[in-house]
Amino acid sequence: MTFPIVRHRRLRQTAAIRSLVRETVLTVDDLIQPIFVTYGTGVKNEITSMPGIYNLSLDMLEAEVKEIVDLGIKAVLLFGIPETKDSVGSSAFAEDGIVQEATRRIKAMYPDLLVVADTCLCEFTDHGHCGMVHTFERDGHIHGEVLNDESLELLVKTAVSQAKAGADIIAPSNMMDGFVQAIRAGLDEAGFQNVPIMSYSVKYSSAFYGPFRDAADSAPQFGDRKAYQMDSANVREALREAETDVLEGADMLMVKPALAYMDVIRIIKDQFDLPLVAYNVSGEYSMVKAAAMQGWIDEKAIVMEMLTGMKRAGADIIITYFSKDVARWLKESK
């Protein structure tokens, strides 16, 4: 049957009908709000390239977290900027490390708020890479090789220290081979069998990370991360990465970035039955904010369409710097 018997516009006539037949719904329960925690006191510094997002000292966390909880957001993702850095990122796994201290404070204030701890070394190393580095000089330039297996030991120590501090979910983002297996074994051995791993399974080497590296002071001091993060042209490789993490014990998978990788989100969703996370990264956030500040776009409409598209592609969970904005808009629409 076709026109005039079939009229697709019948189901688009009113807002009530459109709502009734809507296939994809974005809710506040889908969202995770990232937080950047730094050293010092009284610090609330807006990140220049990420309007509305701040580096916060520990004493400034309470107001931020209260706002997040009051908006109905159920989870935060913690990133830490330490006071000192070294070649192995030792403050990443220190008992009094910035992420560990922030976790304790948040869990003391709001025990039911989920704390997801980003497990990586790049914010804590003086070279800005995600693992241990063997450096050497050649032709007057510093070169380096990120050491995979040696890095795993440090990442395990970091994950265990975060779990001891009270993190509900460990989210390793380092893209070392074998990182899920190593962290799972380390958590289990330390008695944290029930702490899930949200793996950054499919993490591309992307130009969309630029503002984040400003926020976390984590830009590599030499070279780049293309030897361990994925080539943005590849999708079959994404399946291999995700399958490995599933076999190694990941509880959730992630695709990062999200906006330019909707096809990857859909393929991973169709292939695996674990909860799937999409990371709406800093560059995606900043582009929208910049255009909105110029009056070129309707920020709310763009953001809601963009995040709904991520859910439609297959994401069950969305990490986004827009979480608080979206939570407010959803409340207003009720």
mmCIF file of C-alpha atoms in Angstrom:
data_model
loop_
_atom_site.group_PDB
_atom_site.id
_atom_site.type_symbol
_atom_site.label_atom_id
_atom_site.label_comp_id
_atom_site.label_asym_id
_atom_site.label_seq_id
_atom_site.Cartn_x
_atom_site.Cartn_y
_atom_site.Cartn_z
ATOM 1 C CA MET A 1 0.000 0.000 0.000
ATOM 2 C CA THR A 2 1.083 3.528 -0.661
ATOM 3 C CA PHE A 3 -0.287 7.068 -0.918
ATOM 4 C CA PRO A 4 -3.068 8.095 -0.443
ATOM 5 C CA ILE A 5 -3.859 5.146 1.867
ATOM 6 C CA VAL A 6 -0.480 5.516 3.563
ATOM 7 C CA ARG A 7 0.111 8.983 4.963
ATOM 8 C CA HIS A 8 3.197 9.146 7.179
ATOM 9 C CA ARG A 9 2.347 12.654 8.319
ATOM 10 C CA ARG A 10 -0.625 11.319 10.319
ATOM 11 C CA LEU A 11 1.790 10.443 13.110
ATOM 12 C CA ARG A 12 3.474 13.855 13.041
ATOM 13 C CA GLN A 13 0.448 16.141 13.377
ATOM 14 C CA THR A 14 0.720 17.181 17.029
ATOM 15 C CA ALA A 15 3.288 17.247 19.792
ATOM 16 C CA ALA A 16 1.285 14.653 21.705
ATOM 17 C CA ILE A 17 1.287 12.191 18.796
ATOM 18 C CA ARG A 18 4.972 12.767 18.112
ATOM 19 C CA SER A 19 5.753 12.112 21.770
ATOM 20 C CA LEU A 20 3.624 8.970 21.784
ATOM 21 C CA VAL A 21 5.484 7.365 18.879
ATOM 22 C CA ARG A 22 8.966 8.660 19.674
ATOM 23 C CA GLU A 23 11.480 5.839 19.301
ATOM 24 C CA THR A 24 14.470 7.258 21.201
ATOM 25 C CA VAL A 25 14.268 9.129 24.502
ATOM 26 C CA LEU A 26 17.106 10.924 26.287
ATOM 27 C CA THR A 27 16.790 11.007 30.094
ATOM 28 C CA VAL A 28 18.872 12.338 32.964
ATOM 29 C CA ASP A 29 19.642 8.732 33.930
ATOM 30 C CA ASP A 30 21.710 8.408 30.729
ATOM 31 C CA LEU A 31 24.204 11.114 31.736
ATOM 32 C CA ILE A 32 27.609 11.260 33.411
ATOM 33 C CA GLN A 33 29.088 14.666 34.276
ATOM 34 C CA PRO A 34 32.899 14.985 34.133
ATOM 35 C CA ILE A 35 34.641 16.963 36.899
ATOM 36 C CA PHE A 36 38.206 18.315 36.889
ATOM 37 C CA VAL A 37 39.754 18.448 40.357
ATOM 38 C CA THR A 38 42.976 20.311 41.069
ATOM 39 C CA TYR A 39 45.271 21.209 43.973
ATOM 40 C CA GLY A 40 45.147 24.360 46.077
ATOM 41 C CA THR A 41 42.285 26.056 47.906
ATOM 42 C CA GLY A 42 39.557 28.364 46.697
ATOM 43 C CA VAL A 43 40.260 27.416 43.095
ATOM 44 C CA LYS A 44 37.459 27.703 40.563
ATOM 45 C CA ASN A 45 39.146 28.470 37.271
ATOM 46 C CA GLU A 46 37.081 28.414 34.104
ATOM 47 C CA ILE A 47 38.787 26.466 31.336
ATOM 48 C CA THR A 48 39.258 28.986 28.546
ATOM 49 C CA SER A 49 38.547 26.542 25.746
ATOM 50 C CA MET A 50 35.575 24.957 27.564
ATOM 51 C CA PRO A 51 33.175 27.731 28.655
ATOM 52 C CA GLY A 52 31.181 26.748 31.728
ATOM 53 C CA ILE A 53 33.602 23.997 32.814
ATOM 54 C CA TYR A 54 36.011 24.603 35.688
ATOM 55 C CA ASN A 55 39.102 23.280 37.398
ATOM 56 C CA LEU A 56 38.024 22.969 41.032
ATOM 57 C CA SER A 57 40.046 22.551 44.198
ATOM 58 C CA LEU A 58 38.830 20.012 46.756
ATOM 59 C CA ASP A 59 37.210 22.651 48.958
ATOM 60 C CA MET A 60 35.126 23.848 45.996
ATOM 61 C CA LEU A 61 33.719 20.416 45.213
ATOM 62 C CA GLU A 62 30.720 20.545 47.534
ATOM 63 C CA ALA A 63 28.806 23.247 45.652
ATOM 64 C CA GLU A 64 29.495 21.584 42.287
ATOM 65 C CA VAL A 65 28.460 18.134 43.432
ATOM 66 C CA LYS A 66 25.343 19.441 45.204
ATOM 67 C CA GLU A 67 24.236 21.088 41.958
ATOM 68 C CA ILE A 68 24.807 17.829 40.059
ATOM 69 C CA VAL A 69 22.846 15.782 42.602
ATOM 70 C CA ASP A 70 20.015 18.322 42.779
ATOM 71 C CA LEU A 71 19.657 18.081 38.992
ATOM 72 C CA GLY A 72 19.136 14.328 39.272
ATOM 73 C CA ILE A 73 22.412 13.280 37.614
ATOM 74 C CA LYS A 74 23.469 9.908 39.023
ATOM 75 C CA ALA A 75 27.193 9.757 38.170
ATOM 76 C CA VAL A 76 30.343 11.848 37.816
ATOM 77 C CA LEU A 77 33.630 11.085 36.071
ATOM 78 C CA LEU A 78 36.703 12.342 37.951
ATOM 79 C CA PHE A 79 39.876 13.722 36.388
ATOM 80 C CA GLY A 80 42.714 14.991 38.541
ATOM 81 C CA ILE A 81 45.385 17.647 38.014
ATOM 82 C CA PRO A 82 48.136 17.040 40.578
ATOM 83 C CA GLU A 83 50.506 19.567 42.126
ATOM 84 C CA THR A 84 53.593 17.633 41.057
ATOM 85 C CA LYS A 85 54.309 15.247 38.195
ATOM 86 C CA ASP A 86 57.045 12.710 37.554
ATOM 87 C CA SER A 87 58.095 10.207 34.914
ATOM 88 C CA VAL A 88 55.887 7.387 36.237
ATOM 89 C CA GLY A 89 52.874 9.420 37.348
ATOM 90 C CA SER A 90 53.242 8.354 40.977
ATOM 91 C CA SER A 91 50.566 10.770 42.199
ATOM 92 C CA ALA A 92 48.042 8.802 40.123
ATOM 93 C CA PHE A 93 48.254 5.909 42.590
ATOM 94 C CA ALA A 94 49.192 7.793 45.773
ATOM 95 C CA GLU A 95 46.859 7.221 48.712
ATOM 96 C CA ASP A 96 46.496 10.995 49.065
ATOM 97 C CA GLY A 97 46.320 11.606 45.314
ATOM 98 C CA ILE A 98 43.943 14.243 44.015
ATOM 99 C CA VAL A 99 41.438 11.771 42.540
ATOM 100 C CA GLN A 100 41.529 9.630 45.672
ATOM 101 C CA GLU A 101 40.917 12.607 47.950
ATOM 102 C CA ALA A 102 38.122 13.909 45.722
ATOM 103 C CA THR A 103 36.493 10.480 45.702
ATOM 104 C CA ARG A 104 36.498 10.283 49.500
ATOM 105 C CA ARG A 105 34.972 13.738 49.816
ATOM 106 C CA ILE A 106 32.246 13.090 47.278
ATOM 107 C CA LYS A 107 31.301 9.715 48.755
ATOM 108 C CA ALA A 108 31.198 11.248 52.257
ATOM 109 C CA MET A 109 28.836 13.974 51.060
ATOM 110 C CA TYR A 110 26.699 11.920 48.674
ATOM 111 C CA PRO A 111 27.143 8.161 49.166
ATOM 112 C CA ASP A 112 24.621 7.300 46.447
ATOM 113 C CA LEU A 113 26.280 9.390 43.732
ATOM 114 C CA LEU A 114 28.311 7.107 41.479
ATOM 115 C CA VAL A 115 31.970 8.077 41.245
ATOM 116 C CA VAL A 116 33.658 6.896 38.056
ATOM 117 C CA ALA A 117 37.446 7.211 38.273
ATOM 118 C CA ASP A 118 39.363 7.795 35.061
ATOM 119 C CA THR A 119 42.338 5.435 35.254
ATOM 120 C CA CYS A 120 45.237 6.773 33.257
ATOM 121 C CA LEU A 121 48.663 8.328 33.808
ATOM 122 C CA CYS A 122 48.730 11.175 31.277
ATOM 123 C CA GLU A 123 47.581 13.853 33.743
ATOM 124 C CA PHE A 124 50.222 12.730 36.250
ATOM 125 C CA THR A 125 53.335 12.160 34.125
ATOM 126 C CA ASP A 126 55.771 14.937 33.345
ATOM 127 C CA HIS A 127 55.929 13.743 29.725
ATOM 128 C CA GLY A 128 52.132 13.643 29.236
ATOM 129 C CA HIS A 129 51.909 10.094 27.912
ATOM 130 C CA CYS A 130 49.530 7.436 29.206
ATOM 131 C CA GLY A 131 52.210 5.046 30.445
ATOM 132 C CA MET A 132 55.857 4.628 31.293
ATOM 133 C CA VAL A 133 58.181 5.986 28.634
ATOM 134 C CA HIS A 134 61.669 5.024 27.569
ATOM 135 C CA THR A 135 63.235 8.227 26.258
ATOM 136 C CA PHE A 136 66.353 8.721 24.158
ATOM 137 C CA GLU A 137 67.957 11.518 22.180
ATOM 138 C CA ARG A 138 68.599 11.256 18.470
ATOM 139 C CA ASP A 139 69.611 13.964 16.022
ATOM 140 C CA GLY A 140 69.247 16.556 18.743
ATOM 141 C CA HIS A 141 65.615 15.632 19.438
ATOM 142 C CA ILE A 142 63.995 13.757 22.316
ATOM 143 C CA HIS A 143 62.243 10.562 21.269
ATOM 144 C CA GLY A 144 60.302 8.124 23.374
ATOM 145 C CA GLU A 145 58.622 4.744 23.377
ATOM 146 C CA VAL A 146 55.616 4.064 25.605
ATOM 147 C CA LEU A 147 56.293 0.781 27.387
ATOM 148 C CA ASN A 148 53.193 -1.374 27.372
ATOM 149 C CA ASP A 149 53.770 -4.146 29.897
ATOM 150 C CA GLU A 150 55.627 -1.996 32.408
ATOM 151 C CA SER A 151 52.786 0.528 32.267
ATOM 152 C CA LEU A 152 50.223 -2.116 33.215
ATOM 153 C CA GLU A 153 51.714 -2.478 36.683
ATOM 154 C CA LEU A 154 51.267 1.239 37.353
ATOM 155 C CA LEU A 155 47.736 1.250 35.970
ATOM 156 C CA VAL A 156 46.784 -1.637 38.255
ATOM 157 C CA LYS A 157 48.165 0.259 41.251
ATOM 158 C CA THR A 158 46.151 3.300 40.195
ATOM 159 C CA ALA A 159 42.908 1.348 39.790
ATOM 160 C CA VAL A 160 43.289 -0.390 43.152
ATOM 161 C CA SER A 161 44.055 2.894 44.938
ATOM 162 C CA GLN A 162 40.961 4.478 43.364
ATOM 163 C CA ALA A 163 38.781 1.555 44.438
ATOM 164 C CA LYS A 164 40.192 1.752 47.990
ATOM 165 C CA ALA A 165 39.249 5.441 48.059
ATOM 166 C CA GLY A 166 35.647 4.516 47.246
ATOM 167 C CA ALA A 167 35.342 4.751 43.465
ATOM 168 C CA ASP A 168 32.257 2.862 42.301
ATOM 169 C CA ILE A 169 33.491 2.269 38.745
ATOM 170 C CA ILE A 170 37.004 2.103 37.318
ATOM 171 C CA ALA A 171 37.304 3.628 33.830
ATOM 172 C CA PRO A 172 40.718 2.865 32.299
ATOM 173 C CA SER A 173 41.453 5.130 29.331
ATOM 174 C CA ASN A 174 45.090 4.338 28.609
ATOM 175 C CA MET A 175 44.736 1.998 25.573
ATOM 176 C CA MET A 176 47.597 -0.270 26.618
ATOM 177 C CA ASP A 177 47.277 -3.856 25.375
ATOM 178 C CA GLY A 178 45.982 -6.114 28.148
ATOM 179 C CA PHE A 179 44.878 -3.290 30.444
ATOM 180 C CA VAL A 180 41.436 -4.700 31.223
ATOM 181 C CA GLN A 181 42.784 -8.130 32.109
ATOM 182 C CA ALA A 182 45.518 -6.652 34.305
ATOM 183 C CA ILE A 183 43.178 -4.274 36.131
ATOM 184 C CA ARG A 184 40.514 -6.928 36.623
ATOM 185 C CA ALA A 185 43.058 -9.288 38.157
ATOM 186 C CA GLY A 186 44.450 -6.508 40.340
ATOM 187 C CA LEU A 187 41.036 -5.426 41.600
ATOM 188 C CA ASP A 188 40.019 -9.005 42.324
ATOM 189 C CA GLU A 189 43.235 -9.742 44.195
ATOM 190 C CA ALA A 190 42.710 -6.614 46.320
ATOM 191 C CA GLY A 191 39.166 -7.680 47.227
ATOM 192 C CA PHE A 192 37.282 -5.453 44.795
ATOM 193 C CA GLN A 193 35.594 -8.184 42.777
ATOM 194 C CA ASN A 194 32.366 -6.182 42.641
ATOM 195 C CA VAL A 195 33.880 -2.976 41.255
ATOM 196 C CA PRO A 196 33.014 -2.844 37.528
ATOM 197 C CA ILE A 197 35.320 -1.751 34.732
ATOM 198 C CA MET A 198 34.042 0.811 32.225
ATOM 199 C CA SER A 199 36.643 0.321 29.529
ATOM 200 C CA TYR A 200 37.632 3.001 27.047
ATOM 201 C CA SER A 201 37.609 0.151 24.560
ATOM 202 C CA VAL A 202 37.476 2.109 21.324
ATOM 203 C CA LYS A 203 39.460 5.294 21.861
ATOM 204 C CA TYR A 204 40.583 7.055 18.726
ATOM 205 C CA SER A 205 43.564 9.334 18.311
ATOM 206 C CA SER A 206 41.426 12.388 17.738
ATOM 207 C CA ALA A 207 41.735 16.113 17.141
ATOM 208 C CA PHE A 208 38.554 16.505 19.212
ATOM 209 C CA TYR A 209 40.536 16.141 22.470
ATOM 210 C CA GLY A 210 42.273 19.520 22.265
ATOM 211 C CA PRO A 211 40.292 21.436 24.923
ATOM 212 C CA PHE A 212 40.528 18.505 27.357
ATOM 213 C CA ARG A 213 44.310 18.641 27.189
ATOM 214 C CA ASP A 214 44.099 22.305 28.191
ATOM 215 C CA ALA A 215 41.815 21.380 31.093
ATOM 216 C CA ALA A 216 43.888 18.458 32.345
ATOM 217 C CA ASP A 217 47.321 19.828 31.403
ATOM 218 C CA SER A 218 47.997 16.499 29.714
ATOM 219 C CA ALA A 219 49.360 17.276 26.262
ATOM 220 C CA PRO A 220 52.309 15.010 25.347
ATOM 221 C CA GLN A 221 55.655 16.765 25.722
ATOM 222 C CA PHE A 222 56.988 14.932 22.678
ATOM 223 C CA GLY A 223 55.498 12.862 19.890
ATOM 224 C CA ASP A 224 51.827 11.929 19.973
ATOM 225 C CA ARG A 225 49.565 9.069 21.076
ATOM 226 C CA LYS A 226 49.018 7.471 17.698
ATOM 227 C CA ALA A 227 51.100 4.436 18.647
ATOM 228 C CA TYR A 228 48.502 3.391 21.230
ATOM 229 C CA GLN A 229 45.247 5.218 20.426
ATOM 230 C CA MET A 230 43.316 4.077 17.349
ATOM 231 C CA ASP A 231 43.520 5.410 13.799
ATOM 232 C CA SER A 232 40.352 7.411 13.128
ATOM 233 C CA ALA A 233 39.979 5.725 9.731
ATOM 234 C CA ASN A 234 39.499 2.228 11.186
ATOM 235 C CA VAL A 235 36.343 0.395 12.200
ATOM 236 C CA ARG A 236 37.263 -3.306 11.985
ATOM 237 C CA GLU A 237 40.007 -2.527 14.460
ATOM 238 C CA ALA A 238 37.328 -1.195 16.806
ATOM 239 C CA LEU A 239 35.638 -4.589 16.784
ATOM 240 C CA ARG A 240 38.918 -6.287 17.645
ATOM 241 C CA GLU A 241 39.598 -3.871 20.501
ATOM 242 C CA ALA A 242 36.103 -4.259 21.940
ATOM 243 C CA GLU A 243 36.152 -8.054 21.645
ATOM 244 C CA THR A 244 39.453 -8.212 23.507
ATOM 245 C CA ASP A 245 38.056 -6.117 26.348
ATOM 246 C CA VAL A 246 34.944 -8.295 26.570
ATOM 247 C CA LEU A 247 37.111 -11.423 26.807
ATOM 248 C CA GLU A 248 39.333 -9.771 29.423
ATOM 249 C CA GLY A 249 36.407 -8.939 31.708
ATOM 250 C CA ALA A 250 35.134 -5.458 30.881
ATOM 251 C CA ASP A 251 31.675 -4.691 32.274
ATOM 252 C CA MET A 252 30.971 -1.711 30.000
ATOM 253 C CA LEU A 253 32.426 -0.651 26.653
ATOM 254 C CA MET A 254 33.052 2.864 25.397
ATOM 255 C CA VAL A 255 33.455 4.651 22.083
ATOM 256 C CA LYS A 256 35.393 7.928 22.240
ATOM 257 C CA PRO A 257 34.823 10.434 20.627
ATOM 258 C CA ALA A 258 31.134 10.099 19.782
ATOM 259 C CA LEU A 259 29.990 12.644 17.218
ATOM 260 C CA ALA A 260 32.213 11.603 14.305
ATOM 261 C CA TYR A 261 31.944 7.923 15.233
ATOM 262 C CA MET A 262 28.206 7.191 15.233
ATOM 263 C CA ASP A 263 28.793 4.300 12.829
ATOM 264 C CA VAL A 264 31.244 2.754 15.295
ATOM 265 C CA ILE A 265 28.760 3.120 18.156
ATOM 266 C CA ARG A 266 26.129 1.258 16.115
ATOM 267 C CA ILE A 267 28.514 -1.521 15.057
ATOM 268 C CA ILE A 268 29.753 -2.093 18.618
ATOM 269 C CA LYS A 269 26.168 -2.067 19.911
ATOM 270 C CA ASP A 270 25.060 -4.636 17.348
ATOM 271 C CA GLN A 271 28.034 -6.922 18.029
ATOM 272 C CA PHE A 272 28.220 -6.937 21.840
ATOM 273 C CA ASP A 273 25.602 -7.040 24.571
ATOM 274 C CA LEU A 274 27.434 -5.072 27.266
ATOM 275 C CA PRO A 275 26.264 -1.567 28.215
ATOM 276 C CA LEU A 276 27.752 0.912 25.758
ATOM 277 C CA VAL A 277 29.076 4.363 26.682
ATOM 278 C CA ALA A 278 29.548 7.247 24.251
ATOM 279 C CA TYR A 279 31.931 10.020 25.271
ATOM 280 C CA ASN A 280 30.788 13.390 23.916
ATOM 281 C CA VAL A 281 34.268 14.874 24.176
ATOM 282 C CA SER A 282 35.660 18.335 24.839
ATOM 283 C CA GLY A 283 36.065 19.425 21.220
ATOM 284 C CA GLU A 284 32.475 18.484 20.451
ATOM 285 C CA TYR A 285 31.376 20.502 23.476
ATOM 286 C CA SER A 286 33.526 23.532 22.717
ATOM 287 C CA MET A 287 32.462 23.807 19.073
ATOM 288 C CA VAL A 288 28.803 23.985 20.075
ATOM 289 C CA LYS A 289 29.506 26.438 22.899
ATOM 290 C CA ALA A 290 31.530 28.707 20.630
ATOM 291 C CA ALA A 291 28.874 28.763 17.915
ATOM 292 C CA ALA A 292 26.129 29.365 20.481
ATOM 293 C CA MET A 293 28.039 32.265 22.025
ATOM 294 C CA GLN A 294 28.187 33.856 18.561
ATOM 295 C CA GLY A 295 24.429 33.432 18.187
ATOM 296 C CA TRP A 296 24.876 31.192 15.167
ATOM 297 C CA ILE A 297 22.964 28.172 16.544
ATOM 298 C CA ASP A 298 20.260 27.267 19.038
ATOM 299 C CA GLU A 299 22.417 25.581 21.686
ATOM 300 C CA LYS A 300 19.632 23.644 23.403
ATOM 301 C CA ALA A 301 18.196 22.326 20.140
ATOM 302 C CA ILE A 302 21.619 21.323 18.811
ATOM 303 C CA VAL A 303 22.710 19.581 22.009
ATOM 304 C CA MET A 304 19.470 17.641 22.442
ATOM 305 C CA GLU A 305 19.545 16.531 18.813
ATOM 306 C CA MET A 306 23.210 15.552 19.052
ATOM 307 C CA LEU A 307 22.863 13.498 22.234
ATOM 308 C CA THR A 308 19.625 11.888 21.085
ATOM 309 C CA GLY A 309 21.512 10.872 17.948
ATOM 310 C CA MET A 310 24.131 9.162 20.114
ATOM 311 C CA LYS A 311 21.414 7.235 21.913
ATOM 312 C CA ARG A 312 19.767 6.352 18.612
ATOM 313 C CA ALA A 313 23.103 5.048 17.362
ATOM 314 C CA GLY A 314 23.191 2.660 20.331
ATOM 315 C CA ALA A 315 24.672 4.412 23.356
ATOM 316 C CA ASP A 316 23.165 3.406 26.695
ATOM 317 C CA ILE A 317 25.195 5.989 28.637
ATOM 318 C CA ILE A 318 26.596 9.362 27.562
ATOM 319 C CA ILE A 319 29.521 11.121 29.193
ATOM 320 C CA THR A 320 29.066 14.776 28.323
ATOM 321 C CA TYR A 321 30.089 18.208 29.596
ATOM 322 C CA PHE A 322 26.527 19.235 28.744
ATOM 323 C CA SER A 323 25.061 16.966 31.446
ATOM 324 C CA LYS A 324 23.998 19.767 33.773
ATOM 325 C CA ASP A 325 22.521 21.802 30.919
ATOM 326 C CA VAL A 326 20.608 18.798 29.607
ATOM 327 C CA ALA A 327 19.304 17.944 33.077
ATOM 328 C CA ARG A 328 17.944 21.489 33.426
ATOM 329 C CA TRP A 329 16.336 21.423 29.985
ATOM 330 C CA LEU A 330 14.691 18.075 30.711
ATOM 331 C CA LYS A 331 13.283 19.445 33.958
ATOM 332 C CA GLU A 332 11.948 22.508 32.199
ATOM 333 C CA SER A 333 10.200 20.384 29.583
ATOM 334 C CA LYS A 334 8.162 18.425 32.132
#
